[in-house]
Structures are given as C-alpha cells and as structure tokens.
Amino acid sequence: MIVDDRVLCEDFVPSEVVHRHDEVNLLSEALEPLLSGGRPEPAFLFGPTGVGKTCIARYTLDRLGEQLPSARVAYLNCWQEYTRFRVLYGLLEAIDRSFDVHRSTPKDELFGRLRAADDAPLVAILDEVDQLEETAALYDLHRLPHVSPVLIANREEELFASFDDRVRSRLRAGVRVQFDRYGTDELVAILDERARQGLEPGAVDEEGLRTIAEAAAGDARVAIGILRSAARRAQTRGREELSGELLAEAIPDARTAIRRKTVESLLDHQRVLYDLVDEAGEIAPGELYERYEAYVDEPKTRRTLRNYLTKMVHYDLIEAVGEKRGRTYRIVDGERE
DNA sequence: ATTCCACCGGAATAGCGGGATA
DNA sequence: TATCCCGCTATTCCGGTGGAAT
C-alpha cells in the first residue's frame, strides 16, 4: 500500500509544485537581487493554514540554492522560537556559528557573530511570525545587510498590528504574496501527485481523492493527513485500495489527530484547564477559575490562567466568546463551517 | 445615568535554573 | 566552590472596558 511515507508527511517538500506557480514566481523574483549580490526587500507570505505557504517558501529556496550555492537558509518556526534570543540563536545555528553559545551569552554577542558572518547571504524564513513575541528580533534582522527575511503569517493586518512603530516602518516596503484556499480540483491534483509517489499504483481512484478533497475544505494539510491516515489503516488491514469505508473512518481521525497532539504538548495545569472546559462544554471565567482552584493542589494565579487560556485560544483548542465581563470559554467544535 | 464589578491583558518584577567564570 | 549572568516562567500591579445593578 504505502511505498514512500515521507511523501505523505505534511512537511514534505515536493520536487515539483502543483498549482502555485504564480506564488513561486513572485517569491523568486523578490529574492532575485541575491543572484547579483544585491539585497532583496523583505518578502511576506500571507494566507490561511494549509495553503502551501511554508511548502512554497522551502521549495523556492531549494531552487535558489541550486542557482546560488553559497546562499544559506535558516528556517525558524516562531511557535517555538518566539524570543529574540532564540531567533538569533537559530540563525547562528543555520550557519554553524552557534558553538559556545549559551543563555548567559549576551545578545549583542549573538548579533555580532551574525554581523561578522557576512561572507554569504542568509535567507531567514520566519514561519508563523505572528507568534513572535519580541519583534525586536525583526529589527535585528533588518540591521543585518546580508540577511533577507521571508516572513510567513496568516493575515497582514494582524501581523502589522503586533509590530512596534520602528519595525512597522522598516517592513512597510517588501513584497507580499497572498495565498488563497485551494479549490477541490486543485486539492485533487495535489493528492493525486502524492498518491502517485507515495502509494502503490491504483491504490486510490479519482472519486476517493475527490471525497478527501471535499472533506478537507481547501486545506492541503488536512487533505494529506486524511490520505495518510487512510493509507495506514489500509496497510494494517492488508487492503490493496482505499475504500469509501476507510476514507470515512480517516476523515474525522485526521481532524482530531492534530488536536490530540496539541493537547499532549500542554503543561499539566494547562491540560486541567482544557479538560475542565471540555467537561463543561461552555463555561464562564469565574466558574472556571473556581473549579480549577478546587481541582489542583497548588493552583497558579488567575493571571497565569488567563495566559494559559489565551495560549490555548491561539492553538485553536478553545474558543473565547464575547469579551470582558460577558466572556465564556468553550471547546472548539471539530466541524468547520 | 451612574456606579459597580468581573474580567482582560500590558508592563514590570521576582525567582528559578544552569552554564560560565574566577 | 561561590558568584555572576541571563533566559524563561509565573507573579504582582494595575488601567481599561463593557455588562449588571442601582
């Protein structure tokens, strides 16, 4: 059934992209000055999840690397690398200059090392950059003439709202590439390509792919997740092809798999909060705090709980309805529109 | 209309931990 | 070993806001 499971991974970068040629070209053009030793404007990739922003950034930079082997590329996801220190450290790591760096190393030292490494251009892809908490890191990048940022986020307005004035004015110039949701036909084409490379021939038919594509609602990450989940089920049951029945099982499975993984990454106290919200379905803040305080031995402060809650809202695990006094929290229901 | 109050979230600070340095 | 330094999390403090109560 499965020939190559790397192809079914969501972070797999295909050797040929399907349906994103315009976006690839825009980004390539934006980075073109690098080929002649110049400095590109910062590039922005905007769009909802699962529309290929990350994939296209990696793909384009792989191609650039072929034309300009001296160029270095650092890929950082700001969900994890959300402080100035971590961003600088991540960039140093990408160019193999992170030796002897520890957390008591002054940030000026990190910055100095980056500035000294100006013999080759460095493209810094900052994914989910709206999660970056210290936007001073972006100002740092701007001050490094050999570093070209590629910034990935969902929406332009929200991203710029989080910047301070200094950063905002520096980044006002720059190339924007907007990604829209995939249509069903486009998703089918993407899935077909993955199935051709990753599965035995004839494992899935056009109709099966269409079923997956429709269930994924324009999100390629979900679509590929469904395909992977169905293929694995088929594999363990020794089936030769993906029946409608298998797909029907895989669809909700792929939806919840991501959430389960996210919940597992929460700290104990955060998970208690999540479970309490889950149990109640919908709950007012005061009530939630009280239940939490009754439930755990050494409760965290309410301010900390609010931090946890906003974090879980960011993760799309729970939803905040209303604001200020009238607010309630509830579990995000799995079905989308 | 006015006051009250629950709640949010920004900013500054404390405290912990762990590597470096002497 | 004692001390310094600094990132990181949680806490403290507090101003702002909108629904509820009067």
Coordinates of C-alpha atoms (C1' of nucleotides) in Angstrom, one line a residue:
Chain A
M1 CA 0.0 0.0 0.0
I2 CA 2.5 2.7 1.1
V3 CA 5.6 2.9 -1.0
D4 CA 7.1 6.0 0.5
D5 CA 5.6 7.5 3.6
R6 CA 7.8 10.6 3.6
V7 CA 5.7 11.9 0.7
L8 CA 2.6 11.6 2.9
C9 CA 4.1 13.8 5.6
E10 CA 2.8 17.3 5.8
D11 CA 6.2 18.9 5.8
F12 CA 7.4 17.1 2.7
V13 CA 8.6 19.5 0.0
P14 CA 7.8 18.1 -3.5
S15 CA 10.2 18.4 -6.3
E16 CA 7.6 20.0 -8.4
V17 CA 4.8 22.2 -7.1
V18 CA 1.2 21.9 -8.3
H19 CA -0.9 25.0 -8.7
R20 CA 1.3 27.5 -7.1
H21 CA 3.5 28.7 -9.9
D22 CA 2.5 32.3 -9.7
E23 CA 3.3 32.4 -6.0
V24 CA 6.7 30.7 -6.6
N25 CA 7.5 33.2 -9.3
L26 CA 6.6 36.2 -7.1
L27 CA 8.8 34.9 -4.3
S28 CA 11.7 34.0 -6.7
E29 CA 11.6 37.5 -8.2
A30 CA 11.6 39.1 -4.8
L31 CA 14.8 37.2 -4.0
E32 CA 16.4 37.7 -7.4
P33 CA 18.7 40.6 -6.2
L34 CA 20.6 37.9 -4.3
L35 CA 21.9 36.5 -7.5
S36 CA 23.6 39.7 -8.4
G37 CA 24.9 40.4 -4.9
G38 CA 22.1 42.8 -4.0
R39 CA 19.8 43.0 -1.1
P40 CA 16.2 41.9 -1.6
E41 CA 13.2 43.6 0.1
P42 CA 11.7 41.5 2.8
A43 CA 9.1 39.0 1.5
F44 CA 5.8 38.2 3.1
L45 CA 3.7 35.2 2.5
F46 CA 0.1 35.6 3.8
G47 CA -2.8 33.1 3.8
P48 CA -4.7 30.7 6.0
T49 CA -3.4 27.3 7.2
G50 CA -2.8 24.5 4.7
V51 CA -2.5 26.6 1.6
G52 CA 1.2 25.9 0.9
K53 CA 3.0 28.9 2.3
T54 CA 5.7 27.0 4.1
C55 CA 6.0 24.5 1.4
I56 CA 6.4 27.2 -1.3
A57 CA 9.0 29.0 0.8
R58 CA 11.1 25.9 1.2
Y59 CA 10.6 24.9 -2.4
T60 CA 11.6 28.3 -3.7
L61 CA 14.7 28.4 -1.6
D62 CA 15.7 24.9 -2.6
R63 CA 15.6 26.2 -6.2
L64 CA 17.5 29.3 -5.2
G65 CA 20.2 27.2 -3.6
E66 CA 20.7 25.4 -6.9
Q67 CA 21.5 28.7 -8.6
L68 CA 23.4 30.2 -5.7
P69 CA 25.0 27.5 -3.7
S70 CA 26.7 30.0 -1.4
A71 CA 23.4 31.2 0.0
R72 CA 22.4 29.9 3.4
V73 CA 18.8 29.4 4.5
A74 CA 17.5 29.3 8.1
Y75 CA 14.0 28.1 8.7
L76 CA 12.5 29.0 12.1
N77 CA 9.0 28.4 13.3
C78 CA 8.0 31.2 15.7
W79 CA 5.7 29.0 17.7
Q80 CA 8.8 27.5 19.1
E81 CA 11.4 30.3 18.5
Y82 CA 9.4 33.2 19.9
T83 CA 12.1 35.2 21.7
R84 CA 14.8 37.5 20.3
F85 CA 17.5 35.2 21.8
R86 CA 16.1 32.1 20.1
V87 CA 15.7 33.7 16.7
L88 CA 19.3 35.0 16.8
Y89 CA 20.5 31.6 18.1
G90 CA 18.5 29.8 15.4
L91 CA 20.1 31.9 12.7
L92 CA 23.6 31.2 14.1
E93 CA 22.8 27.5 14.1
A94 CA 21.9 27.6 10.5
I95 CA 25.3 29.0 9.6
D96 CA 27.2 26.8 12.0
R97 CA 28.3 29.6 14.3
S98 CA 26.3 28.6 17.4
F99 CA 29.2 27.0 19.2
D100 CA 29.8 28.0 22.7
V101 CA 26.6 29.9 22.8
H102 CA 24.5 29.5 26.0
R103 CA 21.8 31.5 27.6
S104 CA 24.2 33.7 29.5
T105 CA 25.8 34.9 26.3
P106 CA 24.9 38.5 25.7
K107 CA 22.6 39.1 22.8
D108 CA 25.0 41.6 21.5
E109 CA 27.5 38.8 21.1
L110 CA 25.0 36.8 19.1
F111 CA 24.2 39.7 16.9
G112 CA 27.9 40.5 16.5
R113 CA 28.5 37.0 15.3
L114 CA 25.7 37.2 12.8
R115 CA 27.0 40.5 11.5
A116 CA 30.5 39.1 11.2
A117 CA 29.2 36.2 9.1
D118 CA 28.5 38.4 6.1
D119 CA 30.6 36.5 3.6
A120 CA 27.4 34.8 2.2
P121 CA 23.8 35.9 2.1
L122 CA 21.4 34.3 4.6
V123 CA 17.7 34.0 3.9
A124 CA 15.8 33.8 7.2
I125 CA 12.4 32.1 6.9
L126 CA 10.3 33.0 9.9
D127 CA 7.2 30.9 9.8
E128 CA 4.1 31.8 11.9
V129 CA 5.9 35.1 12.6
D130 CA 2.7 36.5 14.2
Q131 CA 3.7 34.3 17.2
L132 CA 7.0 36.1 17.6
E133 CA 6.8 37.8 21.0
E134 CA 9.8 40.1 20.7
T135 CA 9.5 41.8 17.5
A136 CA 12.8 43.5 18.2
A137 CA 14.2 40.4 16.5
L138 CA 12.9 41.6 13.2
Y139 CA 14.6 44.9 13.8
D140 CA 17.8 42.9 14.3
L141 CA 17.3 41.2 11.0
H142 CA 16.8 44.5 9.3
R143 CA 20.1 45.8 10.6
L144 CA 22.0 42.9 9.1
P145 CA 22.5 43.8 5.4
H146 CA 23.3 40.2 4.3
V147 CA 20.1 38.7 5.9
S148 CA 16.9 38.6 3.9
P149 CA 13.8 37.8 5.8
V150 CA 10.9 35.8 4.4
L151 CA 8.0 36.2 6.8
I152 CA 5.0 33.9 6.9
A153 CA 1.8 34.7 8.6
N154 CA -2.0 34.4 8.3
R155 CA -3.1 37.9 7.9
E156 CA -1.2 41.1 7.1
E157 CA -3.3 43.5 9.4
E158 CA -2.9 41.3 12.4
L159 CA 0.8 40.9 11.9
F160 CA 1.5 44.5 11.5
A161 CA -0.7 45.4 14.5
S162 CA 1.7 43.4 16.6
F163 CA 4.8 45.3 15.4
D164 CA 6.1 48.4 17.2
D165 CA 6.5 51.5 15.1
R166 CA 10.1 51.1 14.4
V167 CA 9.7 47.6 12.9
R168 CA 6.5 48.5 11.1
S169 CA 8.1 51.3 9.2
R170 CA 11.1 49.2 8.3
L171 CA 8.9 46.5 6.9
R172 CA 6.3 48.6 5.1
A173 CA 8.3 48.1 1.9
G174 CA 8.5 44.5 0.9
V175 CA 6.9 42.0 -1.4
R176 CA 3.6 40.5 -0.4
V177 CA 2.4 37.2 -1.8
Q178 CA -1.1 36.2 -1.0
F179 CA -2.2 32.6 -0.9
D180 CA -5.8 31.6 -1.2
R181 CA -7.6 28.4 -0.3
Y182 CA -7.3 25.6 -2.7
G183 CA -10.3 24.6 -4.7
T184 CA -11.4 20.9 -4.8
D185 CA -9.8 20.3 -8.2
E186 CA -6.5 21.7 -7.0
L187 CA -6.5 19.6 -3.9
V188 CA -7.3 16.5 -6.0
A189 CA -4.3 17.3 -8.2
I190 CA -2.1 17.6 -5.2
L191 CA -3.4 14.4 -3.6
D192 CA -3.0 12.6 -7.0
E193 CA 0.6 13.6 -7.1
R194 CA 1.3 12.4 -3.6
A195 CA -0.6 9.2 -4.1
R196 CA 1.4 8.5 -7.3
Q197 CA 4.7 8.9 -5.4
G198 CA 3.7 7.5 -2.1
L199 CA 1.3 4.7 -2.7
E200 CA 1.1 1.6 -4.9
P201 CA -0.4 2.3 -8.3
G202 CA -4.2 2.0 -8.3
A203 CA -4.5 2.3 -4.5
V204 CA -6.9 5.2 -4.7
D205 CA -9.2 6.3 -7.5
E206 CA -10.3 9.8 -8.6
E207 CA -13.5 9.5 -6.7
G208 CA -11.7 8.7 -3.5
L209 CA -9.4 11.7 -3.9
R210 CA -12.4 13.9 -4.5
T211 CA -14.0 12.7 -1.3
I212 CA -10.9 13.6 0.6
A213 CA -10.5 16.9 -1.1
E214 CA -14.1 17.9 -0.3
A215 CA -13.7 16.9 3.4
A216 CA -10.5 19.0 3.7
A217 CA -12.3 22.3 2.7
G218 CA -9.3 23.9 1.0
D219 CA -6.7 22.8 3.5
A220 CA -4.0 20.8 1.9
R221 CA -2.5 19.8 5.3
V222 CA -5.8 18.2 6.3
A223 CA -6.2 16.6 2.9
I224 CA -2.8 15.0 3.1
G225 CA -3.4 14.0 6.7
I226 CA -6.6 12.2 5.6
L227 CA -4.8 10.4 2.8
R228 CA -2.0 9.3 5.2
S229 CA -4.4 8.1 7.8
A230 CA -6.5 6.1 5.3
A231 CA -3.4 4.6 3.8
R232 CA -2.1 3.5 7.2
R233 CA -5.4 1.9 8.1
A234 CA -5.4 0.1 4.8
Q235 CA -1.9 -1.1 5.4
T236 CA -2.6 -2.6 8.8
R237 CA -5.7 -4.4 7.5
G238 CA -3.9 -5.6 4.4
R239 CA -6.1 -3.9 1.9
E240 CA -5.0 -3.1 -1.6
E241 CA -7.1 0.0 -2.1
L242 CA -8.7 2.8 -0.1
S243 CA -12.4 2.0 0.0
G244 CA -15.0 4.6 0.8
E245 CA -15.4 3.0 4.2
L246 CA -11.7 3.5 5.0
L247 CA -11.9 7.1 4.0
A248 CA -15.0 7.7 6.1
E249 CA -13.0 6.5 9.1
A250 CA -9.9 8.5 8.2
I251 CA -11.7 11.9 7.9
P252 CA -12.6 12.5 11.5
D253 CA -9.4 10.8 12.5
A254 CA -7.2 13.3 10.7
R255 CA -9.3 16.2 12.1
T256 CA -8.7 15.2 15.7
A257 CA -5.2 13.9 15.3
I258 CA -3.7 17.4 15.2
R259 CA -5.7 18.5 18.2
R260 CA -4.8 15.4 20.2
K261 CA -1.1 16.1 19.5
T262 CA -1.5 19.7 20.6
V263 CA -3.3 18.8 23.8
E264 CA -0.5 16.4 24.6
S265 CA 2.0 19.2 24.3
L266 CA 0.3 21.2 27.0
L267 CA 1.6 21.5 30.6
D268 CA -0.3 19.7 33.3
H269 CA -2.1 22.7 34.6
Q270 CA -3.0 23.8 31.1
R271 CA -4.4 20.4 30.4
V272 CA -6.5 20.6 33.6
L273 CA -8.0 23.8 32.3
Y274 CA -8.6 22.3 29.0
D275 CA -10.3 19.3 30.5
L276 CA -12.5 21.5 32.7
V277 CA -13.6 23.5 29.7
D278 CA -14.1 20.3 27.7
E279 CA -16.2 18.8 30.5
A280 CA -18.4 21.9 30.9
G281 CA -18.8 22.5 27.1
E282 CA -19.1 26.2 27.8
I283 CA -18.1 27.9 31.0
A284 CA -17.8 31.4 32.4
P285 CA -14.3 32.5 33.6
G286 CA -15.1 32.9 37.3
E287 CA -16.6 29.4 37.4
L288 CA -13.7 28.0 35.5
Y289 CA -11.1 29.6 37.9
E290 CA -13.0 28.2 40.9
R291 CA -13.2 24.7 39.6
Y292 CA -9.6 24.8 38.7
E293 CA -8.6 26.0 42.1
A294 CA -10.6 23.3 43.7
Y295 CA -9.1 20.7 41.5
V296 CA -5.4 21.2 41.8
D297 CA -3.1 21.2 44.8
E298 CA -1.0 24.3 44.2
P299 CA -3.1 26.5 41.9
K300 CA -1.4 29.0 39.7
T301 CA -2.6 32.6 39.8
R302 CA -5.6 33.7 37.9
R303 CA -3.4 35.9 35.8
T304 CA -1.4 32.9 34.8
L305 CA -4.6 31.0 33.9
R306 CA -5.5 33.9 31.6
N307 CA -2.2 33.5 29.9
Y308 CA -2.8 29.8 29.5
L309 CA -6.3 30.4 28.2
T310 CA -5.1 32.9 25.6
K311 CA -2.4 30.5 24.6
M312 CA -5.0 27.7 24.1
V313 CA -7.2 30.1 22.1
H314 CA -4.2 30.7 19.8
Y315 CA -3.7 27.0 19.5
D316 CA -7.4 26.8 18.4
L317 CA -8.1 24.3 21.2
I318 CA -10.7 26.5 22.9
E319 CA -12.7 29.5 21.9
A320 CA -13.5 32.7 23.7
V321 CA -16.9 34.0 23.1
G322 CA -17.7 37.7 23.9
E323 CA -15.2 39.8 25.8
K324 CA -14.5 41.4 29.2
R325 CA -17.2 40.6 31.7
G326 CA -19.5 38.7 29.4
R327 CA -16.9 36.2 28.2
T328 CA -17.3 32.5 28.2
Y329 CA -14.9 29.8 27.1
R330 CA -15.8 26.7 25.1
I331 CA -14.2 23.9 23.2
V332 CA -13.7 24.5 19.6
D333 CA -16.0 22.1 17.8
G334 CA -14.3 19.9 15.3
E335 CA -16.5 20.7 12.3
R336 CA -15.6 23.8 10.5
E337 CA -18.2 25.8 8.5
Chain B
dA1 C1' -27.2 57.8 34.3
dT2 C1' -24.2 56.3 37.3
dT3 C1' -21.8 53.2 39.9
dC4 C1' -20.2 48.7 40.5
dC5 C1' -17.7 44.7 39.4
dA6 C1' -15.8 40.8 36.7
dC7 C1' -12.6 40.2 33.6
dC8 C1' -8.9 41.1 30.2
dG9 C1' -4.2 41.9 29.1
dG10 C1' 0.2 45.1 29.2
dA11 C1' 4.3 46.0 31.8
dA12 C1' 7.4 45.4 35.3
dT13 C1' 9.4 42.3 38.6
dA14 C1' 10.7 38.1 41.2
dG15 C1' 12.5 33.7 41.4
dC16 C1' 14.4 29.6 39.4
dG17 C1' 17.8 27.2 36.9
dG18 C1' 22.0 26.3 34.7
dG19 C1' 26.3 27.4 32.3
dA20 C1' 30.3 30.4 32.8
dT21 C1' 33.9 32.4 35.3
dA22 C1' 37.2 33.2 38.9
Chain C
dT1 C1' 33.0 26.4 45.4
dA2 C1' 30.9 30.9 45.2
dT3 C1' 29.3 34.2 42.2
dC4 C1' 27.7 36.3 38.1
dC5 C1' 24.7 36.5 34.2
dC6 C1' 20.7 35.9 31.7
dG7 C1' 16.5 33.3 29.6
dC8 C1' 12.2 32.0 31.0
dT9 C1' 8.0 31.3 33.6
dA10 C1' 4.9 32.9 36.9
dT11 C1' 3.5 36.7 39.8
dT12 C1' 2.4 41.4 41.1
dC13 C1' 0.3 45.5 39.9
dC14 C1' -2.9 48.0 37.5
dG15 C1' -5.6 50.6 33.9
dG16 C1' -9.3 49.8 30.8
dT17 C1' -13.8 48.0 29.4
dG18 C1' -18.4 46.6 29.0
dG19 C1' -22.3 44.2 31.1
dA20 C1' -25.1 44.3 35.5
dA21 C1' -27.1 46.6 39.3
dT22 C1' -28.8 50.6 41.4

